[in-house]
Short mmCIF file of C-alpha atoms and ligand atoms in Angstrom, two decimals:
data_model
loop_
_atom_site.label_atom_id
_atom_site.label_comp_id
_atom_site.label_asym_id
_atom_site.label_seq_id
_atom_site.Cartn_x
_atom_site.Cartn_y
_atom_site.Cartn_z
CA MET R 6 -111.85 -223.01 76.15
CA ARG R 7 -112.37 -225.00 73.33
CA ILE R 8 -109.32 -226.63 71.84
CA LEU R 9 -108.92 -228.60 68.80
CA VAL R 10 -106.29 -230.91 68.10
CA THR R 11 -105.82 -232.59 64.55
CA SER R 12 -104.41 -235.87 64.05
CA LYS R 13 -106.22 -238.11 66.39
CA ASN R 14 -104.69 -241.20 64.84
CA GLY R 15 -101.17 -239.69 64.72
CA GLN R 16 -98.19 -240.40 67.30
CA LEU R 17 -98.54 -236.76 68.72
CA GLY R 18 -102.16 -236.52 68.60
CA ARG R 19 -102.77 -239.91 70.46
CA SER R 20 -100.27 -238.83 73.07
CA ILE R 21 -101.83 -235.67 73.67
CA GLN R 22 -105.30 -237.52 73.89
CA LYS R 23 -103.80 -240.08 76.07
CA ILE R 24 -103.10 -237.31 78.74
CA VAL R 25 -105.98 -235.41 78.46
CA ASN R 26 -108.11 -238.56 79.06
CA THR R 27 -106.29 -239.09 82.28
CA GLY R 28 -107.81 -235.79 83.32
CA THR R 29 -104.45 -234.20 84.53
CA LYS R 30 -102.86 -231.05 83.08
CA ILE R 31 -105.62 -229.98 81.11
CA ASP R 32 -107.40 -227.16 83.34
CA ASN R 33 -106.04 -224.13 85.02
CA ASN R 34 -107.35 -221.76 87.48
CA GLN R 35 -108.87 -219.47 84.89
CA SER R 36 -110.75 -221.84 82.68
CA THR R 37 -111.79 -225.42 81.94
CA ASN R 38 -110.47 -226.78 78.85
CA ASP R 39 -112.78 -228.68 76.37
CA PHE R 40 -110.29 -230.92 74.08
CA ILE R 41 -112.08 -231.79 70.54
CA PHE R 42 -109.68 -234.35 68.74
CA VAL R 43 -110.35 -234.67 64.85
CA GLY R 44 -108.82 -237.02 62.10
CA ARG R 45 -108.96 -236.89 58.38
CA GLU R 46 -112.70 -238.30 58.45
CA GLU R 47 -113.84 -235.12 60.15
CA LEU R 48 -111.38 -232.65 58.87
CA ASP R 49 -109.62 -233.58 55.70
CA LEU R 50 -106.52 -231.34 55.01
CA SER R 51 -105.97 -231.96 51.70
CA SER R 52 -109.16 -230.38 50.66
CA GLU R 53 -109.55 -226.60 51.32
CA SER R 54 -113.53 -226.75 50.86
CA ASN R 55 -113.62 -229.46 53.47
CA ILE R 56 -111.35 -227.21 55.86
CA SER R 57 -113.81 -224.08 55.19
CA HIS R 58 -116.88 -226.44 55.62
CA TYR R 59 -115.58 -227.81 58.97
CA PHE R 60 -114.66 -224.34 60.54
CA GLY R 61 -117.72 -222.89 59.23
CA LYS R 62 -119.50 -225.08 61.74
CA ASN R 63 -116.85 -225.16 64.46
CA LYS R 64 -115.23 -222.56 66.55
CA PHE R 65 -112.48 -222.84 68.90
CA ASP R 66 -110.17 -220.67 71.19
CA ILE R 67 -106.91 -222.80 70.45
CA ILE R 68 -106.05 -225.00 67.36
CA ILE R 69 -103.01 -227.48 67.87
CA ASN R 70 -102.09 -228.59 64.63
CA CYS R 71 -100.44 -232.04 64.77
CA ALA R 72 -101.50 -233.44 61.22
CA ALA R 73 -99.08 -233.64 58.54
CA TYR R 74 -97.75 -235.51 55.60
CA THR R 75 -95.14 -237.32 57.38
CA GLN R 76 -93.79 -239.89 54.92
CA VAL R 77 -90.51 -238.29 54.02
CA ASP R 78 -89.26 -240.68 51.10
CA THR R 79 -93.02 -241.00 49.49
CA ALA R 80 -93.01 -237.43 49.49
CA GLU R 81 -90.49 -237.00 46.79
CA GLN R 82 -93.14 -238.45 44.43
CA GLU R 83 -96.17 -236.99 46.23
CA ALA R 84 -94.80 -233.44 46.31
CA GLU R 85 -98.39 -231.92 45.41
CA LEU R 86 -100.24 -233.79 48.23
CA ALA R 87 -97.26 -233.14 50.71
CA ASN R 88 -97.71 -229.44 49.96
CA GLN R 89 -101.30 -229.25 50.45
CA ILE R 90 -101.21 -230.57 53.38
CA ASN R 91 -97.92 -229.28 55.08
CA HIS R 92 -98.17 -225.75 53.48
CA LEU R 93 -101.49 -224.88 51.77
CA ALA R 94 -103.59 -226.30 54.66
CA VAL R 95 -101.60 -224.71 57.37
CA LYS R 96 -101.86 -221.43 55.35
CA LYS R 97 -105.88 -221.88 55.59
CA LEU R 98 -105.66 -222.96 59.14
CA ALA R 99 -103.88 -219.89 60.04
CA SER R 100 -106.40 -217.65 58.00
CA ILE R 101 -109.45 -219.49 59.71
CA ALA R 102 -107.54 -219.01 63.47
CA SER R 103 -106.77 -215.43 62.58
CA ASN R 104 -110.71 -214.82 61.90
CA GLN R 105 -111.74 -217.05 64.72
CA GLN R 106 -109.22 -215.08 67.07
CA ALA R 107 -107.92 -218.42 67.98
CA ARG R 108 -104.37 -219.26 68.84
CA LEU R 109 -102.67 -221.79 66.81
CA ILE R 110 -99.86 -224.42 67.74
CA HIS R 111 -98.25 -225.69 64.65
CA ILE R 112 -95.76 -228.71 64.79
CA SER R 113 -92.70 -228.55 62.34
CA THR R 114 -89.60 -230.11 61.88
CA ASP R 115 -85.76 -230.15 62.07
CA TYR R 116 -86.03 -231.03 58.26
CA VAL R 117 -86.13 -227.42 57.53
CA PHE R 118 -82.57 -227.40 58.04
CA ASP R 119 -80.03 -228.80 55.82
CA GLY R 120 -78.12 -230.52 58.71
CA GLU R 121 -74.73 -228.99 57.88
CA SER R 122 -74.14 -227.25 60.81
CA ASP R 123 -71.80 -228.53 63.56
CA LYS R 124 -73.94 -227.11 66.46
CA PRO R 125 -77.53 -227.71 67.53
CA TYR R 126 -79.84 -225.50 65.58
CA ILE R 127 -81.37 -222.72 67.15
CA GLU R 128 -84.65 -220.95 66.19
CA THR R 129 -83.02 -218.14 64.12
CA ASP R 130 -80.76 -220.31 62.13
CA THR R 131 -81.48 -220.04 58.44
CA PRO R 132 -83.39 -222.85 57.16
CA ASN R 133 -82.43 -224.61 54.09
CA PRO R 134 -84.54 -227.89 53.42
CA ILE R 135 -82.82 -230.56 51.51
CA ASN R 136 -85.96 -232.60 50.78
CA VAL R 137 -89.68 -232.23 49.44
CA TYR R 138 -91.05 -233.00 52.98
CA GLY R 139 -88.65 -230.26 54.81
CA ARG R 140 -89.35 -227.93 51.81
CA THR R 141 -93.24 -228.05 52.31
CA LYS R 142 -92.92 -227.76 56.01
CA LEU R 143 -90.90 -224.60 55.86
CA ALA R 144 -93.42 -223.26 53.36
CA GLY R 145 -96.16 -224.15 55.88
CA GLU R 146 -94.25 -222.22 58.59
CA LYS R 147 -93.55 -219.27 56.27
CA ALA R 148 -97.30 -219.09 55.32
CA LEU R 149 -98.40 -219.14 58.90
CA GLN R 150 -95.87 -216.33 59.82
CA THR R 151 -97.28 -214.33 57.10
CA VAL R 152 -101.15 -214.98 57.49
CA MET R 153 -100.77 -214.97 61.46
CA PRO R 154 -98.11 -212.80 62.67
CA ILE R 155 -99.54 -213.01 66.04
CA ASN R 156 -101.09 -215.38 68.48
CA ALA R 157 -99.41 -218.37 66.77
CA ILE R 158 -96.54 -220.56 67.60
CA VAL R 159 -94.49 -223.24 65.51
CA ILE R 160 -92.82 -226.10 67.63
CA ARG R 161 -90.15 -227.93 65.52
CA THR R 162 -89.23 -231.13 66.68
CA SER R 163 -87.03 -234.05 65.64
CA TRP R 164 -86.92 -237.85 65.36
CA LEU R 165 -90.45 -238.49 67.00
CA TYR R 166 -91.45 -241.87 68.24
CA SER R 167 -94.17 -243.24 70.62
CA GLU R 168 -95.90 -246.54 71.51
CA TYR R 169 -98.38 -245.72 68.89
CA GLY R 170 -98.03 -246.32 64.88
CA ASN R 171 -94.95 -246.84 63.03
CA ASN R 172 -91.76 -245.32 64.00
CA PHE R 173 -88.04 -246.27 64.51
CA VAL R 174 -88.43 -247.87 67.75
CA SER R 175 -91.33 -250.05 66.45
CA THR R 176 -89.52 -250.74 63.19
CA MET R 177 -86.18 -251.75 65.28
CA LEU R 178 -88.42 -253.89 67.47
CA LYS R 179 -89.85 -255.77 64.61
CA LEU R 180 -86.70 -256.03 62.42
CA GLY R 181 -84.65 -257.15 65.43
CA LYS R 182 -87.04 -259.99 66.56
CA GLU R 183 -87.02 -261.15 62.79
CA GLN R 184 -83.28 -260.76 61.76
CA ASP R 185 -79.91 -261.84 63.22
CA GLU R 186 -77.94 -258.74 61.97
CA LEU R 187 -79.16 -255.26 60.90
CA SER R 188 -77.21 -252.33 59.36
CA VAL R 189 -78.09 -248.94 60.75
CA VAL R 190 -76.46 -245.75 59.98
CA ASN R 191 -73.70 -243.83 62.14
CA ASP R 192 -73.39 -240.54 60.62
CA GLN R 193 -77.14 -238.85 60.98
CA MET R 194 -76.87 -237.44 64.66
CA GLY R 195 -80.00 -236.22 66.65
CA SER R 196 -82.00 -236.30 69.65
CA PRO R 197 -85.02 -238.73 69.68
CA THR R 198 -88.31 -237.09 70.91
CA TYR R 199 -90.80 -239.31 72.92
CA ALA R 200 -94.19 -237.96 71.51
CA ALA R 201 -95.52 -238.13 75.22
CA ASP R 202 -92.88 -235.52 76.50
CA LEU R 203 -93.81 -233.17 73.62
CA ALA R 204 -97.52 -233.55 74.38
CA ASP R 205 -96.52 -232.67 77.77
CA ALA R 206 -94.67 -229.57 76.80
CA ILE R 207 -97.74 -228.44 74.52
CA LEU R 208 -100.09 -228.94 77.51
CA GLU R 209 -97.76 -226.78 79.53
CA ILE R 210 -97.70 -224.27 76.96
CA ILE R 211 -101.31 -223.79 76.52
CA LYS R 212 -101.68 -223.07 80.40
CA HIS R 213 -98.74 -220.80 80.41
CA LYS R 214 -99.45 -216.95 80.94
CA LYS R 215 -97.06 -215.97 77.80
CA PHE R 216 -99.17 -218.24 75.55
CA ARG R 217 -102.63 -217.16 76.68
CA ASP R 218 -101.90 -213.41 76.42
CA LEU R 219 -103.44 -212.35 73.06
CA GLY R 220 -101.52 -210.17 70.60
CA GLN R 221 -98.01 -211.66 70.87
CA THR R 222 -95.78 -211.80 68.05
CA MET R 223 -95.61 -215.67 66.21
CA GLN R 224 -92.65 -217.19 67.59
CA ILE R 225 -90.71 -220.36 66.64
CA TYR R 226 -89.65 -223.03 69.28
CA HIS R 227 -87.39 -226.03 69.23
CA TYR R 228 -88.21 -229.10 71.07
CA SER R 229 -86.54 -232.71 71.42
CA SER R 230 -85.09 -234.80 74.25
CA LYS R 231 -81.56 -233.97 75.56
CA GLY R 232 -78.39 -235.91 74.33
CA GLU R 233 -76.89 -236.62 71.20
CA ILE R 234 -77.01 -239.87 69.35
CA SER R 235 -76.89 -241.64 65.87
CA TRP R 236 -79.56 -243.96 64.50
CA TYR R 237 -77.02 -246.85 65.24
CA GLU R 238 -76.86 -246.03 68.70
CA PHE R 239 -80.43 -245.56 69.13
CA ALA R 240 -80.66 -249.12 67.57
CA LYS R 241 -78.38 -250.53 69.87
CA GLU R 242 -80.09 -249.19 73.18
CA ILE R 243 -83.73 -250.29 71.89
CA PHE R 244 -81.93 -253.91 71.62
CA LYS R 245 -80.46 -253.58 74.93
CA ILE R 246 -83.74 -252.58 76.80
CA GLU R 247 -85.46 -255.20 75.18
CA GLY R 248 -83.01 -257.93 75.25
CA ILE R 249 -82.86 -258.49 71.68
CA GLU R 250 -79.67 -260.45 70.52
CA CYS R 251 -79.46 -258.84 66.73
CA LYS R 252 -76.04 -257.77 65.81
CA VAL R 253 -75.99 -254.16 64.77
CA ASN R 254 -73.56 -252.96 62.15
CA SER R 255 -72.65 -249.40 61.89
CA ILE R 256 -72.90 -247.95 58.51
CA PRO R 257 -72.30 -244.75 56.80
CA SER R 258 -75.55 -243.22 55.06
CA GLN R 259 -73.84 -243.86 51.61
CA GLN R 260 -74.49 -247.58 52.23
CA HIS R 261 -78.10 -246.91 52.78
CA PRO R 262 -79.28 -244.80 50.11
CA THR R 263 -82.85 -243.26 50.59
CA THR R 264 -85.29 -241.62 48.00
CA ALA R 265 -85.12 -238.46 50.15
CA LYS R 266 -81.84 -236.91 51.32
CA LYS R 267 -81.50 -236.93 55.01
CA PRO R 268 -79.87 -234.11 57.02
CA LYS R 269 -76.68 -235.34 58.88
CA ASN R 270 -77.30 -233.04 61.85
CA SER R 271 -80.99 -232.93 63.42
CA LEU R 272 -79.92 -231.57 66.94
CA MET R 273 -81.83 -228.62 68.09
CA SER R 274 -81.13 -226.43 71.21
CA GLN R 275 -84.16 -226.29 73.74
CA ASP R 276 -82.88 -223.46 75.45
CA LYS R 277 -85.57 -220.94 74.13
CA ILE R 278 -88.56 -223.08 75.05
CA VAL R 279 -87.22 -223.83 78.22
CA GLU R 280 -86.43 -220.29 79.22
CA VAL R 281 -89.70 -218.88 77.88
CA PHE R 282 -92.13 -221.60 79.21
CA ASN R 283 -90.02 -223.51 81.75
CA ILE R 284 -90.54 -226.41 80.03
CA LYS R 285 -88.70 -229.56 81.55
CA VAL R 286 -86.66 -231.58 78.99
CA SER R 287 -85.85 -235.46 79.37
CA LYS R 288 -82.86 -237.17 78.63
CA TRP R 289 -83.47 -239.24 75.52
CA LYS R 290 -82.48 -242.71 77.43
CA SER R 291 -84.89 -242.26 80.22
CA SER R 292 -87.81 -241.40 77.91
CA LEU R 293 -86.96 -244.38 75.75
CA ASN R 294 -87.12 -246.53 78.88
CA THR R 295 -90.50 -245.10 79.57
CA CYS R 296 -91.87 -245.50 76.06
CA MET R 297 -90.65 -249.26 75.86
CA THR R 298 -92.06 -249.93 79.38
CA ILE R 299 -95.38 -248.73 77.99
CA LEU R 300 -95.08 -250.98 74.99
CA LYS R 301 -94.23 -254.02 77.34
CA GLN R 302 -97.32 -253.37 79.30
CA LYS R 303 -99.53 -253.15 76.19
CA LYS R 304 -98.37 -256.74 74.97
N1 LIG O 408 -92.43 -238.34 63.10
C1 LIG O 408 -91.26 -237.69 63.17
O1 LIG O 408 -90.12 -238.33 63.23
C2 LIG O 408 -91.13 -236.15 63.14
C3 LIG O 408 -89.97 -235.55 63.12
C4 LIG O 408 -90.04 -234.13 63.34
C5 LIG O 408 -91.26 -233.30 62.92
N2 LIG O 408 -92.54 -234.10 63.21
C6 LIG O 408 -93.80 -233.36 62.79
O2 LIG O 408 -94.41 -233.60 64.03
C7 LIG O 408 -96.00 -233.63 63.82
C8 LIG O 408 -96.66 -234.70 64.58
O3 LIG O 408 -96.00 -236.16 63.76
P1 LIG O 408 -96.38 -237.44 63.96
O4 LIG O 408 -95.09 -238.56 64.08
O5 LIG O 408 -97.23 -237.68 65.18
O6 LIG O 408 -97.38 -237.59 62.64
P2 LIG O 408 -98.02 -239.20 62.08
O7 LIG O 408 -97.83 -240.16 63.31
O8 LIG O 408 -97.31 -239.61 61.08
O9 LIG O 408 -99.18 -238.65 62.03
C9 LIG O 408 -99.71 -237.73 61.18
C10 LIG O 408 -101.29 -237.72 61.03
O10 LIG O 408 -101.39 -236.54 59.98
C11 LIG O 408 -102.83 -237.20 59.41
N3 LIG O 408 -102.88 -236.69 58.13
C12 LIG O 408 -102.30 -236.93 57.17
N4 LIG O 408 -102.78 -236.53 55.87
C13 LIG O 408 -104.03 -235.82 56.44
C14 LIG O 408 -105.02 -235.30 55.82
N5 LIG O 408 -105.13 -235.19 54.38
N6 LIG O 408 -106.07 -234.76 56.59
C15 LIG O 408 -106.22 -234.87 57.84
N7 LIG O 408 -105.07 -235.50 58.49
C16 LIG O 408 -104.07 -236.13 57.87
C17 LIG O 408 -102.80 -238.48 59.61
O11 LIG O 408 -104.17 -239.03 59.58
P3 LIG O 408 -104.32 -240.69 59.34
O12 LIG O 408 -103.94 -241.21 60.80
O13 LIG O 408 -105.59 -240.78 58.94
O14 LIG O 408 -103.24 -241.24 58.29
C18 LIG O 408 -101.64 -238.94 60.83
O15 LIG O 408 -102.86 -239.07 61.92
C19 LIG O 408 -95.92 -233.55 62.32
O16 LIG O 408 -96.12 -232.10 62.13
C20 LIG O 408 -94.55 -233.73 61.78
O17 LIG O 408 -94.42 -233.12 60.67
C21 LIG O 408 -92.64 -235.64 63.04
#
């Protein structure tokens, strides 16, 4: 099986790469898996001709698309570029995967929802994005569903962090060490997702019979950690684990205006992915501890 993973320098791409490099979880009884990781140097998703050119020379059995335009605030000014990467490139990938008879795993986001629900979102809830990033990601999902009604899955995740790149954990660690006091919003709720946990889940899914059987209708799944917290509580726990003595003030979102509107509720139910693929879902606090232990070892 030749498996392509896009975004070799992104949080999720690097997390998959780390597991693959340890040699665990990647083969099953039926086949040996050969993973190919690419970044924008090899496969620039902002150019349709580049995408065609790349796949004209390369064929795969599975494509895992972790690449995306992920700068939520900047997307408000760069809507065209965000749309190209999060929507049109996904449409193109779906068409290529379909022609190559490959299966496609595409990563999406809770930002397809408006966050107004008072319950964790399930896969059949009606999307209603409230910012450009969410709209482009939803357009990508819809294009995929149209072009590739079989052999594809979408995994929506939320609040992704890892030991790589810039994310809430790395930002808080930096600011907490520089400042005596910080204000963090308390009215946006979610469940943080450690990218290594999601990477594990993806590698479990590609080994699963229910994914490997061709001809199945495209499905959406939700994946995040277990538990419910605000960004404020997340920041407090990061400082507690690290022993940082920075005072955290709890503030409402109105006191922290951002370019893009953010959903109040990012919680997603993991019931479907657990039931179908028997995926283990960790509690957010234990995954955060794992990530921060790895960060400490890297120092
Ligand atoms: N981060 C979150 O909180 C979050 C929450 C919910 C869902 N998600 C979704 O989860 C997935 C993984 O997110 P992540 O946090 O791992 O993302 P990330 O760390 O921000 O990485 C995004 C990757 O996309 C690549 N990329 C951007 N433009 C590209 C282009 N034109 N051609 C090729 N590659 C391009 C970037 O390449 P460079 O390294 O070269 O810039 C980067 O490696 C994405 O689909 C995202 O929408 C993320």
